[in-house]
PDB file of C-alpha atoms in Angstrom:
ATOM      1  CA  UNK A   1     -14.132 -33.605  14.237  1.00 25.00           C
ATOM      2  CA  UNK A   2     -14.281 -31.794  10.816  1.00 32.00           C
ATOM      3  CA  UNK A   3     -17.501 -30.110  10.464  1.00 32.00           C
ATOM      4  CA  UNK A   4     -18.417 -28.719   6.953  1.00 33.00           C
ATOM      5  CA  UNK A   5     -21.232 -26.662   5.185  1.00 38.00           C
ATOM      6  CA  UNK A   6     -23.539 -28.252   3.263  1.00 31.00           C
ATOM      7  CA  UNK A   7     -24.177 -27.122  -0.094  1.00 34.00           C
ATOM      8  CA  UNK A   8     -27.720 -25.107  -0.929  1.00 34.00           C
ATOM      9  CA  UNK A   9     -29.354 -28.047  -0.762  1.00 29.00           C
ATOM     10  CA  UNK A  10     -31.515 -27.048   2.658  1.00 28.00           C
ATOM     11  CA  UNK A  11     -31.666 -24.256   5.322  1.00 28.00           C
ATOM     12  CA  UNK A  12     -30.336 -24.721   8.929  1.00 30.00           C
ATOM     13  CA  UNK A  13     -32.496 -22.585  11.342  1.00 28.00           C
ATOM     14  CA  UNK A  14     -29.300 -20.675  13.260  1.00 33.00           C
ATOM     15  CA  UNK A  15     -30.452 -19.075  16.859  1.00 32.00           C
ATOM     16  CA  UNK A  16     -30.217 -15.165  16.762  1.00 33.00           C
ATOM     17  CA  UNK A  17     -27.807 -13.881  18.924  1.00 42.00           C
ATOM     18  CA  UNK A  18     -26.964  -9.575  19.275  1.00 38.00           C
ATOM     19  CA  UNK A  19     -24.112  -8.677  17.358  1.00 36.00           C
ATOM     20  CA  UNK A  20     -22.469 -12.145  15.843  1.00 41.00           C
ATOM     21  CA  UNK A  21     -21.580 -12.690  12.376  1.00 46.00           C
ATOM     22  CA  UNK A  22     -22.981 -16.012  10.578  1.00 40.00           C
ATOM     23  CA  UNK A  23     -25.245 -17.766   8.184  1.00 35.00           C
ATOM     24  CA  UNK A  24     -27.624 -15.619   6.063  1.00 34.00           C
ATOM     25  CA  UNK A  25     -31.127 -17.538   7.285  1.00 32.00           C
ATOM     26  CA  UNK A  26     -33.097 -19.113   4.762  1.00 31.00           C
ATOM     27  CA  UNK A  27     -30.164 -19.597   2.234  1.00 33.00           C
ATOM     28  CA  UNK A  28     -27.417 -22.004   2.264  1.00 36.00           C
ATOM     29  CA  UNK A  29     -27.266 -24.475   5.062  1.00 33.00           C
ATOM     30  CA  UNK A  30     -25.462 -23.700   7.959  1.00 37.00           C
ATOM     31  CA  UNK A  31     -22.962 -26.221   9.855  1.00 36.00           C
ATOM     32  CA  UNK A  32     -20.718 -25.111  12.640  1.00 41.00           C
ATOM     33  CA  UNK A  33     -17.122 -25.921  11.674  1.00 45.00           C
ATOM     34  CA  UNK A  34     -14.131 -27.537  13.441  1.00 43.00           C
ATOM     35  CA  UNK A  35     -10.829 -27.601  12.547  1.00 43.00           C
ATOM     36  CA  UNK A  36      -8.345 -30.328  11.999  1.00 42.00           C
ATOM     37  CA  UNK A  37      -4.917 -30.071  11.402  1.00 41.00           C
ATOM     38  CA  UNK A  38      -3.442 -30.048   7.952  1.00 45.00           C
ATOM     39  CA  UNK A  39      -5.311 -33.031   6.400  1.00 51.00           C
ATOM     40  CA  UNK A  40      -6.336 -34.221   2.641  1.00 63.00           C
ATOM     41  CA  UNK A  41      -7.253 -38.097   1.857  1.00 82.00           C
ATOM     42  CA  UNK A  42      -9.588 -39.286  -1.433  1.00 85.00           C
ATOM     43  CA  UNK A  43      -9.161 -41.818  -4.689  1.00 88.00           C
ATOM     44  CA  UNK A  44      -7.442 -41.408  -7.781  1.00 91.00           C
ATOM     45  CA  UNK A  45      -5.626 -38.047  -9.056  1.00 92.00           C
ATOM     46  CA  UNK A  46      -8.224 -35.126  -8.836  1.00 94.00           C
ATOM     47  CA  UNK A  47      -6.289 -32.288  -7.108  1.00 94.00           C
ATOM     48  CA  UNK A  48      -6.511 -28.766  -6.050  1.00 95.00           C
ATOM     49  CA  UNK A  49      -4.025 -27.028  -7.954  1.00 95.00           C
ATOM     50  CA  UNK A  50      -4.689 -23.311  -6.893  1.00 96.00           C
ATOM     51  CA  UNK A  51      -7.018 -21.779  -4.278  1.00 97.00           C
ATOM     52  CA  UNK A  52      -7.696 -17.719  -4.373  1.00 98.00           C
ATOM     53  CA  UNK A  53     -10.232 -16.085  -2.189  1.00 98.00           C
ATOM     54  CA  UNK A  54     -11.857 -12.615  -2.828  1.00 98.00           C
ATOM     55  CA  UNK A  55      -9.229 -11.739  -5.377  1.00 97.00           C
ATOM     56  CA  UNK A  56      -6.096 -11.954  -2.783  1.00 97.00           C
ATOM     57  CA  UNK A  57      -8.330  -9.407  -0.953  1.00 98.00           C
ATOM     58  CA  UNK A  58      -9.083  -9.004   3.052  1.00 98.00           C
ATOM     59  CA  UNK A  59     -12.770  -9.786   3.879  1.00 97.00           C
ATOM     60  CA  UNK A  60     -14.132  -7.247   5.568  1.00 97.00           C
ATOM     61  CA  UNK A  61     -17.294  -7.391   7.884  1.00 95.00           C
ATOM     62  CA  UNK A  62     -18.660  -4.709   9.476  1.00 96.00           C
ATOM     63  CA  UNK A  63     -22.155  -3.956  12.015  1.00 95.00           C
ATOM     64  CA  UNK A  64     -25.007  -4.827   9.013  1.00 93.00           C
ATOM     65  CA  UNK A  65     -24.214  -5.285   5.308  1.00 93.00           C
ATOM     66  CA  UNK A  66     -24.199  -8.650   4.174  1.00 93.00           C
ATOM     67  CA  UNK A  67     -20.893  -9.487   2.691  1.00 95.00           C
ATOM     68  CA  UNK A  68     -20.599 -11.661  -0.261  1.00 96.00           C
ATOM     69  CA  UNK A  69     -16.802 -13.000  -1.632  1.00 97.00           C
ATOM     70  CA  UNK A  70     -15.615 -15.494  -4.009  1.00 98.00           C
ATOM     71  CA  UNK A  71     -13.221 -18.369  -3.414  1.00 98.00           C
ATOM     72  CA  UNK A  72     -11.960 -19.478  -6.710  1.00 98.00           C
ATOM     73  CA  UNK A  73     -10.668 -23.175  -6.876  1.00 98.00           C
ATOM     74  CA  UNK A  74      -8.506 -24.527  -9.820  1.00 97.00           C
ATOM     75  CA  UNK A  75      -8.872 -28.547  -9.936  1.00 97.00           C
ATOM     76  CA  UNK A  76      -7.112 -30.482 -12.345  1.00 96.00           C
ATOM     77  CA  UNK A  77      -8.094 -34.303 -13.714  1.00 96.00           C
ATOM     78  CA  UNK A  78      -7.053 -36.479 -16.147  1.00 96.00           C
ATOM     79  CA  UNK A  79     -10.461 -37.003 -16.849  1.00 96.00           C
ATOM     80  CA  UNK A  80     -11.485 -33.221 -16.306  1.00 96.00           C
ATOM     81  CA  UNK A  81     -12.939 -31.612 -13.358  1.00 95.00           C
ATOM     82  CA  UNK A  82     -16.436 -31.803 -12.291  1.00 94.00           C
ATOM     83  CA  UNK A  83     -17.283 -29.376  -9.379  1.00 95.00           C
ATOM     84  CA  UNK A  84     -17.114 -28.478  -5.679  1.00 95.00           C
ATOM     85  CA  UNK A  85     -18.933 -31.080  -3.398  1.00 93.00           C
ATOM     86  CA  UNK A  86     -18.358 -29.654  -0.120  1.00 94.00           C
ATOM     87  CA  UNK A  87     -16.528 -25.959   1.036  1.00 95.00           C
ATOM     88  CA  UNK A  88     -15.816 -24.302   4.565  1.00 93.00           C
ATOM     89  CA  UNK A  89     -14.332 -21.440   6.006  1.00 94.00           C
ATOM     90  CA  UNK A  90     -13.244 -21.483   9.942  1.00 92.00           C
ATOM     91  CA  UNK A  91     -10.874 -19.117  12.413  1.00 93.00           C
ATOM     92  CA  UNK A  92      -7.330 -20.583  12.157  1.00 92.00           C
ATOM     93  CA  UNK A  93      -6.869 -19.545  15.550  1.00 89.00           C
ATOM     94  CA  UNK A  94      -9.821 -21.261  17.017  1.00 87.00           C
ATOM     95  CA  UNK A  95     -10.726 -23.939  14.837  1.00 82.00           C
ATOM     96  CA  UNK A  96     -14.507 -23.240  14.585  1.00 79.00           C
ATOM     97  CA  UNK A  97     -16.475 -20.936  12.415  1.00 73.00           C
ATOM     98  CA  UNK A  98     -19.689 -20.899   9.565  1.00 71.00           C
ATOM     99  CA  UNK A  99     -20.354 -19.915   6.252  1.00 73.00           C
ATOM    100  CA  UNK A 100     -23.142 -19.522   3.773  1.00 90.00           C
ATOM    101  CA  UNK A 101     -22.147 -21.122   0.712  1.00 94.00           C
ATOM    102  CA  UNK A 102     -24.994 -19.684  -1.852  1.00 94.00           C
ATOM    103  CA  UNK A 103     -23.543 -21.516  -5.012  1.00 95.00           C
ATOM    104  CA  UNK A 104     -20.623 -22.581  -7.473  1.00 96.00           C
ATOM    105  CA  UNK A 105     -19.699 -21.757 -10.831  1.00 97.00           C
ATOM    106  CA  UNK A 106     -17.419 -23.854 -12.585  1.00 97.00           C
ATOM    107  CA  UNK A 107     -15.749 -22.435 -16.093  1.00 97.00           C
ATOM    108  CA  UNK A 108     -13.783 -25.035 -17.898  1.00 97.00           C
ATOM    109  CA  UNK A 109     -10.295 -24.276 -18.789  1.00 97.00           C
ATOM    110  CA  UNK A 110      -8.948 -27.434 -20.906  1.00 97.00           C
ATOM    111  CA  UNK A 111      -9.816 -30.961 -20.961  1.00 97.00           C
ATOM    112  CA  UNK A 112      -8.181 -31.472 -17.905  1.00 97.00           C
ATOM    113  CA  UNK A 113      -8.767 -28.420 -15.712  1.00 97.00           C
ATOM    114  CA  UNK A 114     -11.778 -26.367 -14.399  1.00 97.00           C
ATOM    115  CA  UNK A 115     -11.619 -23.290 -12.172  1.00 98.00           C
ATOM    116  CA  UNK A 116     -14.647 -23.390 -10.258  1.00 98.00           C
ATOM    117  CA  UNK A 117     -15.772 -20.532  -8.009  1.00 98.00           C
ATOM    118  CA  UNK A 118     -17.831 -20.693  -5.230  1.00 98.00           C
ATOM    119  CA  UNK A 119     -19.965 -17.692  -3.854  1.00 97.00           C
ATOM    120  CA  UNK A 120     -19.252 -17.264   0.595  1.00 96.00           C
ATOM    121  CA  UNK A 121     -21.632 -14.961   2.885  1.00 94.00           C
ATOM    122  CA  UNK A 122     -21.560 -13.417   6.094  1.00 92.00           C
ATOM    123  CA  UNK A 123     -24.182 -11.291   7.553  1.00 86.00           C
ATOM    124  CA  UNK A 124     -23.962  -9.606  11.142  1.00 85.00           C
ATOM    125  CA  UNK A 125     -26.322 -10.529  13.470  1.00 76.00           C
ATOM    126  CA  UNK A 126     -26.705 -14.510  12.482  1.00 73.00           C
ATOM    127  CA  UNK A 127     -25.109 -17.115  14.585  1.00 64.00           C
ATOM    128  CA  UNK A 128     -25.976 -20.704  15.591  1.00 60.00           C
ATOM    129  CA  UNK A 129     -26.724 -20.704  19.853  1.00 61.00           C
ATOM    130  CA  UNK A 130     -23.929 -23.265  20.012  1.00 61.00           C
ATOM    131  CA  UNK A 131     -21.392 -21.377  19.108  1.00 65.00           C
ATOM    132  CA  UNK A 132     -19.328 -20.413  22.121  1.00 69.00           C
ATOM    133  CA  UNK A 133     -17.508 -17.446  23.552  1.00 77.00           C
ATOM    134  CA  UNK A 134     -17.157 -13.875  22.094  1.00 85.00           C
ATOM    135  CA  UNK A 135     -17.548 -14.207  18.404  1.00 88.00           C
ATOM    136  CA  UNK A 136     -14.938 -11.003  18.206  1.00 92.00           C
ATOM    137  CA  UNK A 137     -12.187 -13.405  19.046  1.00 91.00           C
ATOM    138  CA  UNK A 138     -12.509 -15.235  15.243  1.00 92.00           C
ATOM    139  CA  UNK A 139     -11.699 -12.269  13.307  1.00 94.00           C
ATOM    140  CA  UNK A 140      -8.081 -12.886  11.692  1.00 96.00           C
ATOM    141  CA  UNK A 141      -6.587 -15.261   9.859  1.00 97.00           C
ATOM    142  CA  UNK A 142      -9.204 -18.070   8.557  1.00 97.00           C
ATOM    143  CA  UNK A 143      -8.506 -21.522   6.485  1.00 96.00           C
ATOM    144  CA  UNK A 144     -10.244 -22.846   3.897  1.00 96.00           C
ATOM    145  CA  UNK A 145     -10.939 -26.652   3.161  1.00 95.00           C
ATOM    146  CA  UNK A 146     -13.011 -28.046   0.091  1.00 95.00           C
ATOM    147  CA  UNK A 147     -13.582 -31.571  -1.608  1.00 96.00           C
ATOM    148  CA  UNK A 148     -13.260 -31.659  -5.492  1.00 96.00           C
ATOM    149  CA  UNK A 149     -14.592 -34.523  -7.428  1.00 96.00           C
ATOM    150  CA  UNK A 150     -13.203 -35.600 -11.347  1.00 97.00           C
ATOM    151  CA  UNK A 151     -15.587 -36.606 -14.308  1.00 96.00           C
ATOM    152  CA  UNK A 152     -14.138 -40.084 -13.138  1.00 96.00           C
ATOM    153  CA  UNK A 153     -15.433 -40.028 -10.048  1.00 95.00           C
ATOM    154  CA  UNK A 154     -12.247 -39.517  -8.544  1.00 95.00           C
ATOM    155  CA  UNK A 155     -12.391 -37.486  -5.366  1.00 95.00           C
ATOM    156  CA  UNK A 156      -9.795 -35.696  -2.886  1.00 94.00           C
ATOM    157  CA  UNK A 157     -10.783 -33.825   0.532  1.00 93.00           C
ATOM    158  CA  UNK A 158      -8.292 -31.289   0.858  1.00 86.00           C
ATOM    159  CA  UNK A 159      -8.079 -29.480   3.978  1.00 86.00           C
ATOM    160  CA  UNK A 160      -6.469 -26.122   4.603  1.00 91.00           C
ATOM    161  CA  UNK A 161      -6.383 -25.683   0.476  1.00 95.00           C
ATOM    162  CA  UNK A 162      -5.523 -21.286   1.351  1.00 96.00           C
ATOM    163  CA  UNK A 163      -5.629 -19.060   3.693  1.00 97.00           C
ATOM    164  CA  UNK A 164      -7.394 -15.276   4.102  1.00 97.00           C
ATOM    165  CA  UNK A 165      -8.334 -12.705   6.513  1.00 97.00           C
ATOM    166  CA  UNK A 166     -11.722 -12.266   7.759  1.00 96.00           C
ATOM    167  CA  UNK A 167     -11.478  -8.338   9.762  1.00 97.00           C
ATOM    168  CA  UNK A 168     -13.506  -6.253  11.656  1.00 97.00           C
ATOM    169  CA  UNK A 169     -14.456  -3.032   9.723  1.00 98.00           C
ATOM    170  CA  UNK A 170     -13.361   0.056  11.144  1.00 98.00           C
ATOM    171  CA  UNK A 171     -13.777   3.726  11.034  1.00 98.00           C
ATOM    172  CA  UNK A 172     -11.982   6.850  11.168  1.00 98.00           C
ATOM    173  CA  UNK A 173     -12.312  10.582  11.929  1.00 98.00           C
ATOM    174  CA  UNK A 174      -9.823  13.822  11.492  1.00 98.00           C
ATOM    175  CA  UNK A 175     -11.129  17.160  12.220  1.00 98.00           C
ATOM    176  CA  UNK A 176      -8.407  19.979  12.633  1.00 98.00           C
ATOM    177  CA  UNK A 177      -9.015  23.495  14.320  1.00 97.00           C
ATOM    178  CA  UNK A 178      -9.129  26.374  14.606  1.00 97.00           C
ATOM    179  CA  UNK A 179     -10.018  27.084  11.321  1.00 95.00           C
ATOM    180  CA  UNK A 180      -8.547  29.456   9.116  1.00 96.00           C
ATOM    181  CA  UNK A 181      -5.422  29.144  11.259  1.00 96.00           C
ATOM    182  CA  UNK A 182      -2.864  32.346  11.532  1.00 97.00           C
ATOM    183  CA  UNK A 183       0.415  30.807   9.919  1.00 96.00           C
ATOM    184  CA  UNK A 184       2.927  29.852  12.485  1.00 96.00           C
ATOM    185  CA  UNK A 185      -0.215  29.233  15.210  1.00 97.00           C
ATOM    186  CA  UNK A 186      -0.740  25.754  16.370  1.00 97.00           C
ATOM    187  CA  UNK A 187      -3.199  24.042  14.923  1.00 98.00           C
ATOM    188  CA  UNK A 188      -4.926  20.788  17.184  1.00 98.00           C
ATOM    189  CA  UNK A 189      -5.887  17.599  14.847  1.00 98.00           C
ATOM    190  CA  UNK A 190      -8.550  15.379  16.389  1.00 98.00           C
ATOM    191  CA  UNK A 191      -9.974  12.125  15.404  1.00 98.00           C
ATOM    192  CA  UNK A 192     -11.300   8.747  16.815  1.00 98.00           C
ATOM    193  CA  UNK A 193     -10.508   5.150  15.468  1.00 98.00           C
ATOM    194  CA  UNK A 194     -13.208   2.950  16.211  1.00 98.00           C
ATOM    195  CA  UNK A 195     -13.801  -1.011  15.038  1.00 98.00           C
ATOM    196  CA  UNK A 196     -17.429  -2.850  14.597  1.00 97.00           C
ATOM    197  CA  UNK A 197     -17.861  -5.046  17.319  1.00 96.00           C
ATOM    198  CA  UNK A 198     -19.691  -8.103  16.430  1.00 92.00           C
ATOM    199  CA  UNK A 199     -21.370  -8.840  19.766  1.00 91.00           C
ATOM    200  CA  UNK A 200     -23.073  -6.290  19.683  1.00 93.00           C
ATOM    201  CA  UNK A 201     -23.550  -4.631  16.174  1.00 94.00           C
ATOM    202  CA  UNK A 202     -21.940  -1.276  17.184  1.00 97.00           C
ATOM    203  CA  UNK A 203     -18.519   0.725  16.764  1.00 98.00           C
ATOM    204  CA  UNK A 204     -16.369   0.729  19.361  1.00 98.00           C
ATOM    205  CA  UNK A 205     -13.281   2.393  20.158  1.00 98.00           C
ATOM    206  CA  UNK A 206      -9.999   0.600  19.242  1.00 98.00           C
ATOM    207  CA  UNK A 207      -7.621   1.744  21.868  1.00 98.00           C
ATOM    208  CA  UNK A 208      -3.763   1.948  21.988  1.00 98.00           C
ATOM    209  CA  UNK A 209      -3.468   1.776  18.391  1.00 98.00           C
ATOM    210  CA  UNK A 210      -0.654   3.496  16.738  1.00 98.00           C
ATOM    211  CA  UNK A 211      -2.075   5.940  13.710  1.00 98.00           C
ATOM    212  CA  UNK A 212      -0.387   7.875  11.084  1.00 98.00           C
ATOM    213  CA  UNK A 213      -1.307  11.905  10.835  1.00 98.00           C
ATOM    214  CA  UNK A 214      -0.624  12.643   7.165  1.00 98.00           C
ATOM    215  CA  UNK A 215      -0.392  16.107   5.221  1.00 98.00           C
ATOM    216  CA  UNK A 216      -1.170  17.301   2.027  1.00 98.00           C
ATOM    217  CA  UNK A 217      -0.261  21.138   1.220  1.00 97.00           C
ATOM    218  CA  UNK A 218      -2.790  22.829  -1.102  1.00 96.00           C
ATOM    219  CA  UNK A 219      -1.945  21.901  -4.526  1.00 95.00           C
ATOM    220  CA  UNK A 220      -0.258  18.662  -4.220  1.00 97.00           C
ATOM    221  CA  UNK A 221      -1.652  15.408  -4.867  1.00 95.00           C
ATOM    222  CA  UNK A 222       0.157  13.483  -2.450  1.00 97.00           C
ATOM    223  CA  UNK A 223      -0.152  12.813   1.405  1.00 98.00           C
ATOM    224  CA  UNK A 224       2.541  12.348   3.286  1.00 98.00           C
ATOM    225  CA  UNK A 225       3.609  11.201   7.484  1.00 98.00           C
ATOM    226  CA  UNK A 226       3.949  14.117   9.490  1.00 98.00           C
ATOM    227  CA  UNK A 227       3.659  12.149  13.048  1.00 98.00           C
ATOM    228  CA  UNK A 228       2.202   9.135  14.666  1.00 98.00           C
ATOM    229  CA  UNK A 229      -0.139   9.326  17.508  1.00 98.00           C
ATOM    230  CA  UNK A 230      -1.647   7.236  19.665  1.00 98.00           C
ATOM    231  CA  UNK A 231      -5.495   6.315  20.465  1.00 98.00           C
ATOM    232  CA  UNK A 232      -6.100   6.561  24.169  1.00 98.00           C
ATOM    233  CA  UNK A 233      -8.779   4.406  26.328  1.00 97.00           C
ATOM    234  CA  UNK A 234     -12.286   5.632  24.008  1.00 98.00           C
ATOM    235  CA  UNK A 235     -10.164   5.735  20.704  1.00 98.00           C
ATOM    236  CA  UNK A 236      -9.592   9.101  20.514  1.00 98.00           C
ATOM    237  CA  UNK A 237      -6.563  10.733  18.889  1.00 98.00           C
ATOM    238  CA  UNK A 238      -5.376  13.889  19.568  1.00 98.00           C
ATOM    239  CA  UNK A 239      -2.404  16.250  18.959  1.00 98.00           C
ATOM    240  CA  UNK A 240      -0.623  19.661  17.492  1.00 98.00           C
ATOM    241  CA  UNK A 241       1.371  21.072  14.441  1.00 98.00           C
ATOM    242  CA  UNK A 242       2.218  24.453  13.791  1.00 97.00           C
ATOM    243  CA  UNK A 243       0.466  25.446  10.421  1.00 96.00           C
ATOM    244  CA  UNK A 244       2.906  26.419   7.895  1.00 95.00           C
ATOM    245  CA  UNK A 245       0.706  26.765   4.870  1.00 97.00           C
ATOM    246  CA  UNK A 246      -3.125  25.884   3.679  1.00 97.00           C
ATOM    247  CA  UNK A 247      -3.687  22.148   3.441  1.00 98.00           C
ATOM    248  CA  UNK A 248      -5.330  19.293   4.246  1.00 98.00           C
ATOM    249  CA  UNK A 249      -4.879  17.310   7.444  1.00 98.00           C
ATOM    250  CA  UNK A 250      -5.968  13.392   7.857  1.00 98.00           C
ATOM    251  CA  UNK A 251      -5.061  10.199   9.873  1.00 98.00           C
ATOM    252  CA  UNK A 252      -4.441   7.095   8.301  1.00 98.00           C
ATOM    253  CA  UNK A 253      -4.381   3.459  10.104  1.00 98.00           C
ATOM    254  CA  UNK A 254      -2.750   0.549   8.383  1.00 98.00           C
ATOM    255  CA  UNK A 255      -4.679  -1.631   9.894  1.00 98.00           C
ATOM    256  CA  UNK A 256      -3.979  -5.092  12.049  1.00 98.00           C
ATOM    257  CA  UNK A 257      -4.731  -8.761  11.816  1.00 97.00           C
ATOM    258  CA  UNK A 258      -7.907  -8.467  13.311  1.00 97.00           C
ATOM    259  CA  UNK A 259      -9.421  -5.223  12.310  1.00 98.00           C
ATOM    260  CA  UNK A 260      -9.448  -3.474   8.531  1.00 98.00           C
ATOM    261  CA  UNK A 261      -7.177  -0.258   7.209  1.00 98.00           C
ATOM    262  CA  UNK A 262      -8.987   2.667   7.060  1.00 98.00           C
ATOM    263  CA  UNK A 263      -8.326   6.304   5.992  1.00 98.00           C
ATOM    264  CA  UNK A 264     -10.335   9.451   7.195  1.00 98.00           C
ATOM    265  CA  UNK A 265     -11.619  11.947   4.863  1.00 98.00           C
ATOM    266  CA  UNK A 266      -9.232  15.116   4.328  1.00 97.00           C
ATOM    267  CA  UNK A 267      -9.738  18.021   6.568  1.00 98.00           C
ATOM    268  CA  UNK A 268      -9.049  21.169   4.401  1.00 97.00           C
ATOM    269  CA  UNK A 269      -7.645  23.746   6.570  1.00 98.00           C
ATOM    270  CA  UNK A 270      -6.730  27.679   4.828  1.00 97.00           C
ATOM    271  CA  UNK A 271      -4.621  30.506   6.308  1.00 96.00           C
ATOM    272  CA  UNK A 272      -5.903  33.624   7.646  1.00 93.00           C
TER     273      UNK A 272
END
């Protein structure tokens, strides 16, 4: 079955359920979506020529900011473009997922093609009762499918039109002591990684995760890798340099398919 959102035409009433990631209630209607394989059928020659969501950018959801992000569709007809009739969003991985599409904006770029943008949101905490399993497990790569319509009346359902990454925010902490260190004395850098957890609505650690500790000597601009560590069972990081001049200490994690990049704020660390 392909299941789609309907445009703002109505409002579904989703089932609250602790720490899942859905529909906004009382905007858009809500549908729970399925995927199909690789699929696009429709009359005439009204075609999706280019699909970009959030500016080529990661979607990033955290524990209880809404989060609003563009999909940008370029259609092209003979007869010119007309709009959007239809959008989703789903987990490649899983097949199933739900959006809040809040509107489309179409700007007209010749007589024969329209790029027309449609508005997506997510919100913690919102998520239809039928949805099954941990809602954790959708966060990675998702697919987009849309149906375009002409002036004509020509239409096309196009499924799996782009690609994107919907990730779990994260966070990161670096706190280096003692502080002033003697030069030549060990210095210990501490930190935690942890990663919103969507069942829930809280940070959790994100264990066994290999993370970058960076440097920055007083009076440089630039960071660079002094050592990787790795988290252990909570998400704690821990380990020691010898301090060879003042600076400032930080751990970096680039991030994985599931869960968002994050940096920790410098720790500035002088010499006694």
């Amino acid at each position: 079955m392909r299941g789609r959102t309907a445009g703002a035409a109505g409002t579904a009433a989703p089932g609250r359920r602790a720490g899942a990631i859905g529909a906004v209630a009382g905007a858009a209607a809500l549908t729970l979506l399925c995927a199909t394989g690789a699929h696009a059928e429709g009359r005439g020659d009204v075609r999706v020529t280019k699909t970009v969501v959030n500016s080529g950018n990661n979607v990033i959801v955290g524990t209880s900011a809404r989060v609003t992000y563009p999909i940008a569709i370029t259609i092209k007809d003979n007869s010119g473009a007309k709009g959007l009739s239809d959008i989703s969003v789903f987990s490649k991985s899983k097949g199933w997922g739900f959006s809040d599409w809040t509107g489309t904006r179409c700007e007209k770029k010749s007589s024969t093609t329209s790029v027309c943008t449609a508005t997506m949101t997510v919100a913690p905490g919102w998520l239809p009762d039928s949805i099954p399993g941990d809602i954790n497990t959708i966060a990675g790569v998702w697919q987009v499918n849309a149906t375009v319509k002409a002036n004509d009346g020509d239409y096309w359902i196009s499924d799996h039109i782009a690609e994107f990454k919907m990730k779990r925010a994260s966070k990161l902490t670096t706190d280096a002591t003692p502080e002033p260190v003697a030069k030549g004395a060990s210095l210990t850098i501490t930190g935690k990684l942890s990663r919103a957890n969507w069942e829930d609505l809280k940070y959790h650690g994100y264990t066994g995760q290999t993370v970058k500790l960076q440097y920055r000597k007083a009076g440089t601009a630039h960071y660079s890798t002094v050592k990787t560590v790795k988290t252990d069972s909570s998400g704690n990081l821990r380990t020691k340099v010898t301090a060879t001049s003042a600076g400032s200490w930080r751990y970096f994690f680039p991030g994985t398919t599931t869960t968002a990049r994050v940096v920790s704020t410098g720790d500035a660390v002088k010499l006694k």
